[in-house]
PDB file of C-alpha atoms in Angstrom:
ATOM      1  CA  MET A 190      10.207 -55.602 -30.088  1.00  0.00           C
ATOM      2  CA  LYS A 191      12.595 -53.657 -27.945  1.00  0.00           C
ATOM      3  CA  HIS A 192      13.275 -54.843 -24.403  1.00  0.00           C
ATOM      4  CA  LYS A 193      13.724 -52.513 -21.458  1.00  0.00           C
ATOM      5  CA  SER A 194      16.548 -54.552 -19.895  1.00  0.00           C
ATOM      6  CA  TYR A 195      18.559 -54.518 -23.147  1.00  0.00           C
ATOM      7  CA  ALA A 196      18.146 -50.763 -23.446  1.00  0.00           C
ATOM      8  CA  ILE A 197      19.413 -50.309 -19.867  1.00  0.00           C
ATOM      9  CA  LEU A 198      22.434 -52.563 -20.436  1.00  0.00           C
ATOM     10  CA  LEU A 199      23.313 -50.868 -23.707  1.00  0.00           C
ATOM     11  CA  ALA A 200      23.001 -47.427 -22.080  1.00  0.00           C
ATOM     12  CA  ILE A 201      25.372 -48.434 -19.272  1.00  0.00           C
ATOM     13  CA  LEU A 202      27.943 -50.351 -21.334  1.00  0.00           C
ATOM     14  CA  LEU A 203      27.918 -48.714 -24.778  1.00  0.00           C
ATOM     15  CA  GLY A 204      25.918 -45.571 -24.131  1.00  0.00           C
ATOM     16  CA  GLY A 205      28.844 -43.286 -24.812  1.00  0.00           C
ATOM     17  CA  PHE A 206      28.641 -44.330 -28.453  1.00  0.00           C
ATOM     18  CA  GLY A 207      24.843 -43.976 -28.581  1.00  0.00           C
ATOM     19  CA  VAL A 208      24.148 -47.666 -29.139  1.00  0.00           C
ATOM     20  CA  HIS A 209      21.125 -47.578 -26.823  1.00  0.00           C
ATOM     21  CA  ARG A 210      19.613 -44.738 -28.859  1.00  0.00           C
ATOM     22  CA  PHE A 211      20.023 -46.731 -32.077  1.00  0.00           C
ATOM     23  CA  TYR A 212      18.449 -49.727 -30.331  1.00  0.00           C
ATOM     24  CA  ILE A 213      15.299 -47.842 -29.301  1.00  0.00           C
ATOM     25  CA  GLY A 214      14.979 -46.309 -32.754  1.00  0.00           C
ATOM     26  CA  GLN A 215      16.245 -42.779 -32.089  1.00  0.00           C
ATOM     27  CA  HIS A 216      18.895 -42.763 -34.801  1.00  0.00           C
ATOM     28  CA  ARG A 217      19.429 -39.003 -34.937  1.00  0.00           C
ATOM     29  CA  ARG A 218      20.264 -38.878 -31.221  1.00  0.00           C
ATOM     30  CA  GLY A 219      22.431 -41.954 -31.655  1.00  0.00           C
ATOM     31  CA  TRP A 220      24.523 -40.167 -34.272  1.00  0.00           C
ATOM     32  CA  TRP A 221      24.966 -37.191 -31.925  1.00  0.00           C
ATOM     33  CA  TYR A 222      26.221 -39.509 -29.190  1.00  0.00           C
ATOM     34  CA  ALA A 223      28.579 -41.237 -31.643  1.00  0.00           C
ATOM     35  CA  GLY A 224      29.862 -37.932 -33.006  1.00  0.00           C
ATOM     36  CA  PHE A 225      30.790 -36.570 -29.592  1.00  0.00           C
ATOM     37  CA  PHE A 226      31.812 -39.783 -27.800  1.00  0.00           C
ATOM     38  CA  TRP A 227      35.365 -38.479 -27.368  1.00  0.00           C
ATOM     39  CA  THR A 228      34.130 -35.724 -25.003  1.00  0.00           C
ATOM     40  CA  LEU A 229      32.728 -38.312 -22.536  1.00  0.00           C
ATOM     41  CA  VAL A 230      29.588 -36.171 -22.206  1.00  0.00           C
ATOM     42  CA  PRO A 231      27.441 -38.762 -24.082  1.00  0.00           C
ATOM     43  CA  MET A 232      28.630 -41.435 -21.645  1.00  0.00           C
ATOM     44  CA  ILE A 233      27.444 -39.399 -18.655  1.00  0.00           C
ATOM     45  CA  ILE A 234      24.145 -38.618 -20.367  1.00  0.00           C
ATOM     46  CA  SER A 235      23.686 -42.303 -21.184  1.00  0.00           C
ATOM     47  CA  TRP A 236      23.940 -43.166 -17.470  1.00  0.00           C
ATOM     48  CA  PHE A 237      21.046 -40.780 -16.866  1.00  0.00           C
ATOM     49  CA  ASP A 238      19.223 -42.468 -19.752  1.00  0.00           C
ATOM     50  CA  ALA A 239      19.794 -45.854 -18.071  1.00  0.00           C
ATOM     51  CA  ALA A 240      18.400 -44.503 -14.801  1.00  0.00           C
ATOM     52  CA  ARG A 241      15.359 -43.117 -16.607  1.00  0.00           C
ATOM     53  CA  PHE A 242      14.750 -46.411 -18.422  1.00  0.00           C
ATOM     54  CA  SER A 243      14.999 -48.345 -15.171  1.00  0.00           C
ATOM     55  CA  SER A 244      12.541 -46.013 -13.420  1.00  0.00           C
ATOM     56  CA  MET A 245       9.943 -46.519 -16.196  1.00  0.00           C
ATOM     57  CA  ASP A 246       7.484 -49.348 -15.791  1.00  0.00           C
ATOM     58  CA  TYR A 247       7.269 -51.859 -18.624  1.00  0.00           C
ATOM     59  CA  ALA A 248       3.968 -50.531 -19.944  1.00  0.00           C
ATOM     60  CA  GLU A 249       5.364 -46.997 -20.279  1.00  0.00           C
ATOM     61  CA  PHE A 250       8.521 -48.303 -21.986  1.00  0.00           C
ATOM     62  CA  ASN A 251       6.414 -50.284 -24.461  1.00  0.00           C
ATOM     63  CA  ARG A 252       4.122 -47.338 -25.112  1.00  0.00           C
ATOM     64  CA  ARG A 253       7.054 -45.034 -25.849  1.00  0.00           C
ATOM     65  CA  TYR A 254       9.494 -47.255 -27.700  1.00  0.00           C
ATOM     66  CA  ASN A 255       7.492 -50.164 -29.115  1.00  0.00           C
ATOM     67  CA  LEU A 256       3.896 -49.267 -29.959  1.00  0.00           C
ATOM     68  CA  GLY A 257       3.795 -45.485 -30.154  1.00  0.00           C
ATOM     69  CA  HIS A 258       7.291 -44.877 -31.506  1.00  0.00           C
ATOM     70  CA  GLU A 259       7.030 -47.266 -34.440  1.00  0.00           C
ATOM     71  CA  LEU A 260       3.471 -46.343 -35.373  1.00  0.00           C
ATOM     72  CA  SER A 261       4.041 -42.592 -35.128  1.00  0.00           C
ATOM     73  CA  LYS A 262       6.657 -42.873 -37.887  1.00  0.00           C
ATOM     74  CA  LYS A 263       4.125 -44.518 -40.200  1.00  0.00           C
ATOM     75  CA  PHE A 264       0.942 -42.644 -39.303  1.00  0.00           C
ATOM     76  CA  SER A 265       0.349 -39.110 -38.157  1.00  0.00           C
ATOM     77  CA  ASP A 266      -3.391 -39.271 -37.573  1.00  0.00           C
ATOM     78  CA  ASP A 267      -4.452 -40.147 -34.011  1.00  0.00           C
ATOM     79  CA  GLU A 268      -7.520 -42.049 -35.233  1.00  0.00           C
ATOM     80  CA  VAL A 269      -5.309 -44.320 -37.317  1.00  0.00           C
ATOM     81  CA  LEU A 270      -3.075 -44.935 -34.290  1.00  0.00           C
ATOM     82  CA  LEU A 271      -6.084 -45.791 -32.170  1.00  0.00           C
ATOM     83  CA  ALA A 272      -7.502 -48.126 -34.796  1.00  0.00           C
ATOM     84  CA  ALA A 273      -4.134 -49.853 -35.216  1.00  0.00           C
ATOM     85  CA  SER A 274      -3.800 -50.503 -31.494  1.00  0.00           C
ATOM     86  CA  PHE A 275      -7.291 -51.994 -31.090  1.00  0.00           C
ATOM     87  CA  GLU A 276      -7.644 -55.295 -32.841  1.00  0.00           C
ATOM     88  CA  LYS A 277     -11.130 -56.667 -32.423  1.00  0.00           C
ATOM     89  CA  GLU A 278     -10.091 -60.328 -32.583  1.00  0.00           C
ATOM     90  CA  ARG A 279      -7.410 -59.854 -29.934  1.00  0.00           C
ATOM     91  CA  GLU A 280      -9.851 -57.970 -27.719  1.00  0.00           C
ATOM     92  CA  GLU A 281     -12.422 -60.765 -28.004  1.00  0.00           C
ATOM     93  CA  LYS A 282      -9.778 -63.397 -27.244  1.00  0.00           C
ATOM     94  CA  LEU A 283      -8.603 -61.537 -24.137  1.00  0.00           C
ATOM     95  CA  LEU A 284     -12.198 -61.089 -22.948  1.00  0.00           C
ATOM     96  CA  GLN A 285     -12.760 -64.818 -23.342  1.00  0.00           C
ATOM     97  CA  GLU A 286      -9.596 -65.498 -21.316  1.00  0.00           C
ATOM     98  CA  ILE A 287     -10.866 -63.221 -18.525  1.00  0.00           C
ATOM     99  CA  GLU A 288     -14.249 -64.986 -18.553  1.00  0.00           C
ATOM    100  CA  LYS A 289     -12.605 -68.418 -18.183  1.00  0.00           C
ATOM    101  CA  LEU A 290     -10.843 -67.433 -14.957  1.00  0.00           C
ATOM    102  CA  SER A 291     -12.529 -69.017 -11.968  1.00  0.00           C
ATOM    103  CA  SER A 292     -11.914 -66.536  -9.128  1.00  0.00           C
ATOM    104  CA  LYS A 293     -11.171 -62.920  -8.346  1.00  0.00           C
ATOM    105  CA  GLU A 294      -7.645 -63.912  -7.326  1.00  0.00           C
ATOM    106  CA  ASP A 295      -7.073 -65.443 -10.767  1.00  0.00           C
ATOM    107  CA  VAL A 296      -8.271 -62.241 -12.451  1.00  0.00           C
ATOM    108  CA  GLN A 297      -6.004 -60.130 -10.220  1.00  0.00           C
ATOM    109  CA  GLN A 298      -3.059 -62.425 -10.975  1.00  0.00           C
ATOM    110  CA  TYR A 299      -3.810 -62.260 -14.727  1.00  0.00           C
ATOM    111  CA  LEU A 300      -3.727 -58.443 -14.645  1.00  0.00           C
ATOM    112  CA  GLN A 301      -0.536 -58.425 -12.554  1.00  0.00           C
ATOM    113  CA  GLN A 302       1.239 -60.806 -14.936  1.00  0.00           C
ATOM    114  CA  ALA A 303       0.183 -58.716 -17.939  1.00  0.00           C
ATOM    115  CA  LYS A 304       1.542 -55.618 -16.225  1.00  0.00           C
ATOM    116  CA  GLU A 305       4.857 -57.301 -15.387  1.00  0.00           C
ATOM    117  CA  ARG A 306       5.249 -58.473 -18.994  1.00  0.00           C
ATOM    118  CA  GLY A 307       4.362 -55.019 -20.265  1.00  0.00           C
ATOM    119  CA  ASP A 308       1.469 -56.357 -22.327  1.00  0.00           C
ATOM    120  CA  TYR A 309      -0.956 -53.872 -23.748  1.00  0.00           C
ATOM    121  CA  LEU A 310      -4.507 -54.730 -22.715  1.00  0.00           C
ATOM    122  CA  PRO A 311      -7.437 -52.904 -24.339  1.00  0.00           C
ATOM    123  CA  ARG A 312      -9.627 -50.743 -22.113  1.00  0.00           C
ATOM    124  CA  LEU A 313     -12.581 -53.077 -22.504  1.00  0.00           C
ATOM    125  CA  VAL A 314     -10.550 -55.946 -21.017  1.00  0.00           C
ATOM    126  CA  TYR A 315      -9.575 -53.789 -18.020  1.00  0.00           C
ATOM    127  CA  ALA A 316     -13.207 -52.727 -17.611  1.00  0.00           C
ATOM    128  CA  ARG A 317     -14.389 -56.355 -17.593  1.00  0.00           C
ATOM    129  CA  ALA A 318     -11.679 -57.376 -15.112  1.00  0.00           C
ATOM    130  CA  ASN A 319     -12.613 -54.500 -12.799  1.00  0.00           C
ATOM    131  CA  ALA A 320     -16.291 -55.438 -13.020  1.00  0.00           C
ATOM    132  CA  ILE A 321     -15.396 -58.986 -11.960  1.00  0.00           C
ATOM    133  CA  LEU A 322     -13.177 -57.792  -9.121  1.00  0.00           C
ATOM    134  CA  ARG A 323     -15.869 -55.421  -7.800  1.00  0.00           C
ATOM    135  CA  ASP A 324     -18.807 -57.820  -8.315  1.00  0.00           C
ATOM    136  CA  GLN A 325     -20.469 -55.329 -10.626  1.00  0.00           C
ATOM    137  CA  PRO A 326     -22.806 -56.315 -13.461  1.00  0.00           C
ATOM    138  CA  TRP A 327     -21.331 -56.353 -16.932  1.00  0.00           C
ATOM    139  CA  ILE A 328     -23.328 -54.080 -19.219  1.00  0.00           C
ATOM    140  CA  MET A 329     -21.638 -55.167 -22.442  1.00  0.00           C
ATOM    141  CA  SER A 330     -23.017 -58.730 -22.043  1.00  0.00           C
ATOM    142  CA  ASP A 331     -22.110 -60.646 -25.183  1.00  0.00           C
ATOM    143  CA  SER A 332     -21.868 -57.764 -27.642  1.00  0.00           C
ATOM    144  CA  LEU A 333     -18.613 -56.058 -28.535  1.00  0.00           C
ATOM    145  CA  ASP A 334     -20.262 -53.952 -31.220  1.00  0.00           C
ATOM    146  CA  PHE A 335     -20.090 -50.328 -30.094  1.00  0.00           C
ATOM    147  CA  ASP A 336     -22.464 -49.187 -32.831  1.00  0.00           C
ATOM    148  CA  LYS A 337     -25.204 -51.363 -31.379  1.00  0.00           C
ATOM    149  CA  LYS A 338     -27.210 -49.627 -28.667  1.00  0.00           C
ATOM    150  CA  ILE A 339     -27.465 -51.247 -25.255  1.00  0.00           C
ATOM    151  CA  SER A 340     -31.060 -51.613 -24.143  1.00  0.00           C
TER     152      SER A 340
END
């Protein structure tokens, strides 16, 4: 897993050689930086890259360079990408964690910590957390089966 802070440091310190591009998996761009390092243009561009990385939040960085970037090389179909990112067991585990929290403040803190870590949380987990925070009834009750009709 690639870390945002490492990418920023590599862009600032060794960006002129394209090391940060190799690190985030963009090898073709990395070779361009390495090929033209003597012009100092890649070094200047890498400082802009560092600024862009630092302005991204962790979730966006993970979406671009961890989850989406690696999977898009392996799969081209959007349905396969979606299926790969939603693991039913993980979703159930996260829902159980949300249910165990005792107060709204704990749920809010859980979401904030996940955001700071850059963790990917499935939409169903966000929906359940928002229902708890807004004191709304939970329509999914104990069923995570989307094929089953809610009555």
